[in-house]
PDB file of C-alpha atoms in Angstrom:
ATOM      1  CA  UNK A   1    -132.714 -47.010 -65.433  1.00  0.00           C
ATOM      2  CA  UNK A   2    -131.612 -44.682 -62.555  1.00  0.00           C
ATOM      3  CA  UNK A   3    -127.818 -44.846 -62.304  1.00  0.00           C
ATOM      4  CA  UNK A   4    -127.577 -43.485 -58.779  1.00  0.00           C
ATOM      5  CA  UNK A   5    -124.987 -45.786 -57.326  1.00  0.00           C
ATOM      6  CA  UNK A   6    -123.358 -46.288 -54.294  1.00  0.00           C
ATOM      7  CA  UNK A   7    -120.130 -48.036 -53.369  1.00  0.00           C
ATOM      8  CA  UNK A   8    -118.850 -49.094 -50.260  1.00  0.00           C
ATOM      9  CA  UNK A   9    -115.911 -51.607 -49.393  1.00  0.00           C
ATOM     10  CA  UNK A  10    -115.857 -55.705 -50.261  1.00  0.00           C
ATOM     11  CA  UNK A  11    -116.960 -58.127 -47.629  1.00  0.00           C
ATOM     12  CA  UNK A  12    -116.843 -61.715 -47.424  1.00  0.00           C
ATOM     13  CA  UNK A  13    -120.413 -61.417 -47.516  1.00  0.00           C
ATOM     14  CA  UNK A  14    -119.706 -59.936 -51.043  1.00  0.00           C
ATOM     15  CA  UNK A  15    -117.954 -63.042 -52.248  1.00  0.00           C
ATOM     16  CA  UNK A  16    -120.974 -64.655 -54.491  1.00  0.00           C
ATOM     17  CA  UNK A  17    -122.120 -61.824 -56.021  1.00  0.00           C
ATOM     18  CA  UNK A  18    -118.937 -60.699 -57.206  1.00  0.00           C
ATOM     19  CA  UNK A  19    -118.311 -64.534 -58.566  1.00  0.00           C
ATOM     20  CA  UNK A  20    -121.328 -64.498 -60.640  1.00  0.00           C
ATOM     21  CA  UNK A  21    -120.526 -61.286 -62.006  1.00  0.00           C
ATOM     22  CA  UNK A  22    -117.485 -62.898 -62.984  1.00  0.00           C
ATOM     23  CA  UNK A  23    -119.143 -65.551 -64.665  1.00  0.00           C
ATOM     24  CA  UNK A  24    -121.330 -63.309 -66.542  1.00  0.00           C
ATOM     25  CA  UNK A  25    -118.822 -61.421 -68.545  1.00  0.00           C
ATOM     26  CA  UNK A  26    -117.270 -64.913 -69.137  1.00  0.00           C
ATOM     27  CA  UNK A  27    -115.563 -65.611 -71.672  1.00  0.00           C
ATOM     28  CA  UNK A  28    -116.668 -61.624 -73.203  1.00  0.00           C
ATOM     29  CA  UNK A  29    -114.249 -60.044 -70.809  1.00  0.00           C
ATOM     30  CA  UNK A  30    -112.450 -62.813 -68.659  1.00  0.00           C
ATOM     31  CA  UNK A  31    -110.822 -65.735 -69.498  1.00  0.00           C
ATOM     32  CA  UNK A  32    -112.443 -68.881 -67.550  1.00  0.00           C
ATOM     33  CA  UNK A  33    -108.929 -70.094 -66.248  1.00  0.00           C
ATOM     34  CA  UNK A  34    -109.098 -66.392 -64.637  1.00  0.00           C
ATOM     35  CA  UNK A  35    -111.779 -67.661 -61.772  1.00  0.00           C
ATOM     36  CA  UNK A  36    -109.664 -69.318 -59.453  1.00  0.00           C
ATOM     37  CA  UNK A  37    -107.175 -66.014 -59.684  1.00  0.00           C
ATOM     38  CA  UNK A  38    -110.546 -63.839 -58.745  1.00  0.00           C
ATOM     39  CA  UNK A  39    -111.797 -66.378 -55.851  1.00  0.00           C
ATOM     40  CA  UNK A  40    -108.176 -66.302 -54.169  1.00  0.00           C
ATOM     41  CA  UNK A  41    -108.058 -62.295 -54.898  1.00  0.00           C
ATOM     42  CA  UNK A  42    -111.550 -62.079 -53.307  1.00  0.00           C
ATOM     43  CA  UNK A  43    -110.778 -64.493 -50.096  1.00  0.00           C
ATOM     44  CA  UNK A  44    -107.807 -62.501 -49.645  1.00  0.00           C
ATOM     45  CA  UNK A  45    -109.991 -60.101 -48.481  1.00  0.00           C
ATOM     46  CA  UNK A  46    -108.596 -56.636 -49.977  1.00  0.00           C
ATOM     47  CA  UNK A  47    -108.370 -53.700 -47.933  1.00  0.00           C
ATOM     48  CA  UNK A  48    -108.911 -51.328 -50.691  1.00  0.00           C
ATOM     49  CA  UNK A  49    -111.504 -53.458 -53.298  1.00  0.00           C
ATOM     50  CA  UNK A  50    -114.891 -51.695 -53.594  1.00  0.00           C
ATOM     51  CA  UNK A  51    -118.515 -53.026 -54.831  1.00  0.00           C
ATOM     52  CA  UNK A  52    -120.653 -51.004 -56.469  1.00  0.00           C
ATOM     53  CA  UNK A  53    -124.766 -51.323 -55.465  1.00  0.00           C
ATOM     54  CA  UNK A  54    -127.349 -50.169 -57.283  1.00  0.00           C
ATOM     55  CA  UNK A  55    -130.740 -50.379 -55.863  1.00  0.00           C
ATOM     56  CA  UNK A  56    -129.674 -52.964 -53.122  1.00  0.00           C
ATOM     57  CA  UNK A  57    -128.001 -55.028 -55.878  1.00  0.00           C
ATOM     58  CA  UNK A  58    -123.905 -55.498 -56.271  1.00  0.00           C
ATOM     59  CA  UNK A  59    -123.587 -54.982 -60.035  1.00  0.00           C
ATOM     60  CA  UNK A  60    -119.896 -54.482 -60.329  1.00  0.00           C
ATOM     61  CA  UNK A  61    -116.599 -54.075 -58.571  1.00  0.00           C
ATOM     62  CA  UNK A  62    -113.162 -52.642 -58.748  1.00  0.00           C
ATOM     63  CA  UNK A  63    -110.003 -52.184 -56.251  1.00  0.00           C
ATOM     64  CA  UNK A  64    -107.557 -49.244 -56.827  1.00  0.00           C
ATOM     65  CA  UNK A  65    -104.400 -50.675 -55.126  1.00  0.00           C
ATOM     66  CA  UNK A  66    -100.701 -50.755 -54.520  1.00  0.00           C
ATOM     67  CA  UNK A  67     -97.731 -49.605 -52.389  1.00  0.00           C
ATOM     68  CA  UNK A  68     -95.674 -47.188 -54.881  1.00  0.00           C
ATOM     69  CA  UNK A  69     -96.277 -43.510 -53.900  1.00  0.00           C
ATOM     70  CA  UNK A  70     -97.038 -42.649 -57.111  1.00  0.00           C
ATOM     71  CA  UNK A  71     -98.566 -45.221 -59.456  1.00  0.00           C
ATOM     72  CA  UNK A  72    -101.333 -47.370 -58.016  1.00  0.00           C
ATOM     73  CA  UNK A  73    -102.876 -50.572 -59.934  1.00  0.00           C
ATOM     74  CA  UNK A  74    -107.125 -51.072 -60.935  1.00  0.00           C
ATOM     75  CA  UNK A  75    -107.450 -54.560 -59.869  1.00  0.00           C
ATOM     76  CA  UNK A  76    -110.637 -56.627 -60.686  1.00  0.00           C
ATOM     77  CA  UNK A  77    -112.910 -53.815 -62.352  1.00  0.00           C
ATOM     78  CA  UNK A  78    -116.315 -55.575 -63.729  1.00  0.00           C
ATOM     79  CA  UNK A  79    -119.662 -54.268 -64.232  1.00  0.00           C
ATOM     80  CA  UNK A  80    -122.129 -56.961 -64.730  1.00  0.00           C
ATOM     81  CA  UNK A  81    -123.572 -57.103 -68.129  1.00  0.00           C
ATOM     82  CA  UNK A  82    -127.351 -56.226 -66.854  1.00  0.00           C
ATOM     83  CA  UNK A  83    -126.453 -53.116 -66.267  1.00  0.00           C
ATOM     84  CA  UNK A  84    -123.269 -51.717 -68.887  1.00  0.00           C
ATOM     85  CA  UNK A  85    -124.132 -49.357 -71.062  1.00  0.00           C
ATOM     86  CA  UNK A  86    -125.628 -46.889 -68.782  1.00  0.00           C
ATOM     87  CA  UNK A  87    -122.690 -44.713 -67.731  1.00  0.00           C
ATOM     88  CA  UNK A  88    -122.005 -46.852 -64.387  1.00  0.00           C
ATOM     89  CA  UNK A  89    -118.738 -47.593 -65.824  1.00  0.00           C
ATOM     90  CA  UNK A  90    -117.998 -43.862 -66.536  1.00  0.00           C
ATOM     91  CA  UNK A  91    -118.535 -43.713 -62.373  1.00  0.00           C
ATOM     92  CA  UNK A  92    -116.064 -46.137 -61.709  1.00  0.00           C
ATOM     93  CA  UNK A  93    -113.624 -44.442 -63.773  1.00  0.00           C
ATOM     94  CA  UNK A  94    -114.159 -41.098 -62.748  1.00  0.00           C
ATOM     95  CA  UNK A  95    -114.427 -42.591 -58.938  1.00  0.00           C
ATOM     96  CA  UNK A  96    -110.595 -43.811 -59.951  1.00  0.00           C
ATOM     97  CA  UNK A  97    -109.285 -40.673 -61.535  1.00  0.00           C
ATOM     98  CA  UNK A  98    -111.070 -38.744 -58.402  1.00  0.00           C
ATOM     99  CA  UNK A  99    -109.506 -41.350 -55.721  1.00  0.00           C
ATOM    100  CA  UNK A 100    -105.953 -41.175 -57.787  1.00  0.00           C
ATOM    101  CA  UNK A 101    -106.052 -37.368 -57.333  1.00  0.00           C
ATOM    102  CA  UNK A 102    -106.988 -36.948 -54.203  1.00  0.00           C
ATOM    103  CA  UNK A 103    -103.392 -39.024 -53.070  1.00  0.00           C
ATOM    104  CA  UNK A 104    -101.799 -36.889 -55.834  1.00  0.00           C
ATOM    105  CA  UNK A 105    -100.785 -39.656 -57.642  1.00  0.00           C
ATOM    106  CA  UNK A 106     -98.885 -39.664 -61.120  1.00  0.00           C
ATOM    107  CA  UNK A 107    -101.223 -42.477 -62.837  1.00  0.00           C
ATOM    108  CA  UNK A 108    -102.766 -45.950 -62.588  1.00  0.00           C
ATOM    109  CA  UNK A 109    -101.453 -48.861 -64.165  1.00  0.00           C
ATOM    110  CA  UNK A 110    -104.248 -50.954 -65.778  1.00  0.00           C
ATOM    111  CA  UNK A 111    -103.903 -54.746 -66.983  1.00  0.00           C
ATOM    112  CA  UNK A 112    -106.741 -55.037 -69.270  1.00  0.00           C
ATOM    113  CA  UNK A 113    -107.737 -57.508 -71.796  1.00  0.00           C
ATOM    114  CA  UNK A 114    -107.878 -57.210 -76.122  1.00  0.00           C
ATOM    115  CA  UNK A 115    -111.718 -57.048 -75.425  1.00  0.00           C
ATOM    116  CA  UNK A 116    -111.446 -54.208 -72.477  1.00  0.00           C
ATOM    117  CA  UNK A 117    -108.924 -51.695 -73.736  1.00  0.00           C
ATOM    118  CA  UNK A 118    -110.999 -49.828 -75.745  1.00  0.00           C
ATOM    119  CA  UNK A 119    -113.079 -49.059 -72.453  1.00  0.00           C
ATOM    120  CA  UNK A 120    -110.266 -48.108 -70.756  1.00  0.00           C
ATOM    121  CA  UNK A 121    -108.494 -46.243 -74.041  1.00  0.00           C
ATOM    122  CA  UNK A 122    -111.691 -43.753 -73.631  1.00  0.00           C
ATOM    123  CA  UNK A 123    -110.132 -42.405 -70.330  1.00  0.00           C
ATOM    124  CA  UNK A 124    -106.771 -41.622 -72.096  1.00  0.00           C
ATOM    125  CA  UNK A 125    -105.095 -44.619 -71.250  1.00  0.00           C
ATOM    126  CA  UNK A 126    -102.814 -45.956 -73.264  1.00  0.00           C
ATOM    127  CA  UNK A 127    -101.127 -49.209 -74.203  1.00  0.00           C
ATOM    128  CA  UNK A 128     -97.270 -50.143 -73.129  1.00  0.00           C
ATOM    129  CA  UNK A 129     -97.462 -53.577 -73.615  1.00  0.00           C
ATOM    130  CA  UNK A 130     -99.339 -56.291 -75.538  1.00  0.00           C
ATOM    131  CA  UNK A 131     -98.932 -60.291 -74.596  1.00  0.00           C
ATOM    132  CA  UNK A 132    -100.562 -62.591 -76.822  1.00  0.00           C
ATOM    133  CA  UNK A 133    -102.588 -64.747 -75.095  1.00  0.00           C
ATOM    134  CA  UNK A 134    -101.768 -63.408 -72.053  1.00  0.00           C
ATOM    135  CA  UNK A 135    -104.817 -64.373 -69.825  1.00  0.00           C
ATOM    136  CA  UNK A 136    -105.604 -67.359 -71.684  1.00  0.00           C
ATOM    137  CA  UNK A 137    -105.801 -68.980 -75.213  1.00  0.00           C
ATOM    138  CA  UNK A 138    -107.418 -66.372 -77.530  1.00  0.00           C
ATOM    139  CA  UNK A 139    -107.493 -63.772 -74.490  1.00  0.00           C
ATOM    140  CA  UNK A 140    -104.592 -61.168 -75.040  1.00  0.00           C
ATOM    141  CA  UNK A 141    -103.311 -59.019 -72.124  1.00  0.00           C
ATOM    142  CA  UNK A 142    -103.038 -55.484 -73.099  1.00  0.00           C
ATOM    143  CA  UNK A 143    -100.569 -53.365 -69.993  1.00  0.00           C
ATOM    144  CA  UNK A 144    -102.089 -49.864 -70.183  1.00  0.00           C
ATOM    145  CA  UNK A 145    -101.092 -46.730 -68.159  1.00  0.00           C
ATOM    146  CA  UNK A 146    -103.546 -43.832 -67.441  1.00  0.00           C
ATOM    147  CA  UNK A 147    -101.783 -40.968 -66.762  1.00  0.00           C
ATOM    148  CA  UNK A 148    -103.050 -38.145 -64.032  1.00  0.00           C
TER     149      UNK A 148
END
């Protein structure tokens, strides 16, 4: 499958697609009490949250954000399951690390889940903090910072 993907900022066009992506990596990645959380995030319309489109198709989504001047946050990354395992998250991570440079920032702070961390571990980040069920029953929060 080609993997030539384009991104361009969220709409309130946007707001389905990124919902059903949502549901498809629930419960795998998400915890289902984290939907509402993701609808209000998404109607909030953020400035700085990106979709991802691969051959006229959203397939994922992320939002690098925050105030500090030099740590920003990845809000809301997900990939929908059709298409993982064919380097398009390796895109939106180096798309992070590129976009975190470029604003010479010193790292981005990542809330991840049990399930996700070992994606995210791949890129050097590491754990700071660990909250048992910290998204939901049987879905741990893991803090992680990836350091530029």
């Amino acid at each position: 499958m080609k993997t030539d993907i384009s991104f361009r900022f969220y709409t309130r066009q946007d707001r389905e697609a990124c919902l059903n992506i949502f549901d498809d990596n629930c419960p795998e990645f998400f915890a289902p009490n984290e939907r509402v959380d993701y609808a209000d995030f998404l109607d909030s319309l953020p400035a700085e949250y990106e979709v991802s489109v691969l051959n006229g198709v959203i397939v994922g989504a992320y939002g690098l954000e925050g105030k500090e001047p030099e740590w920003r946050n990845l809000n809301w990354i997900l990939i929908s399951p059709k298409v993982q395992g064919i380097g398009i998250g390796s895109t939106f991570m180096n798309r992070v690390v590129s976009k975190g440079t470029a604003v010479n920032l010193t790292g981005i702070k990542i809330a991840a889940s049990h399930l996700s961390a070992p994606f995210f571990a791949k890129y050097a980040a590491l754990p700071i903090r660990e909250i048992e069920n910290g998204w939901g029953i049987g879905m741990h929060r893991i803090d992680m910072e990836l350091t530029l």
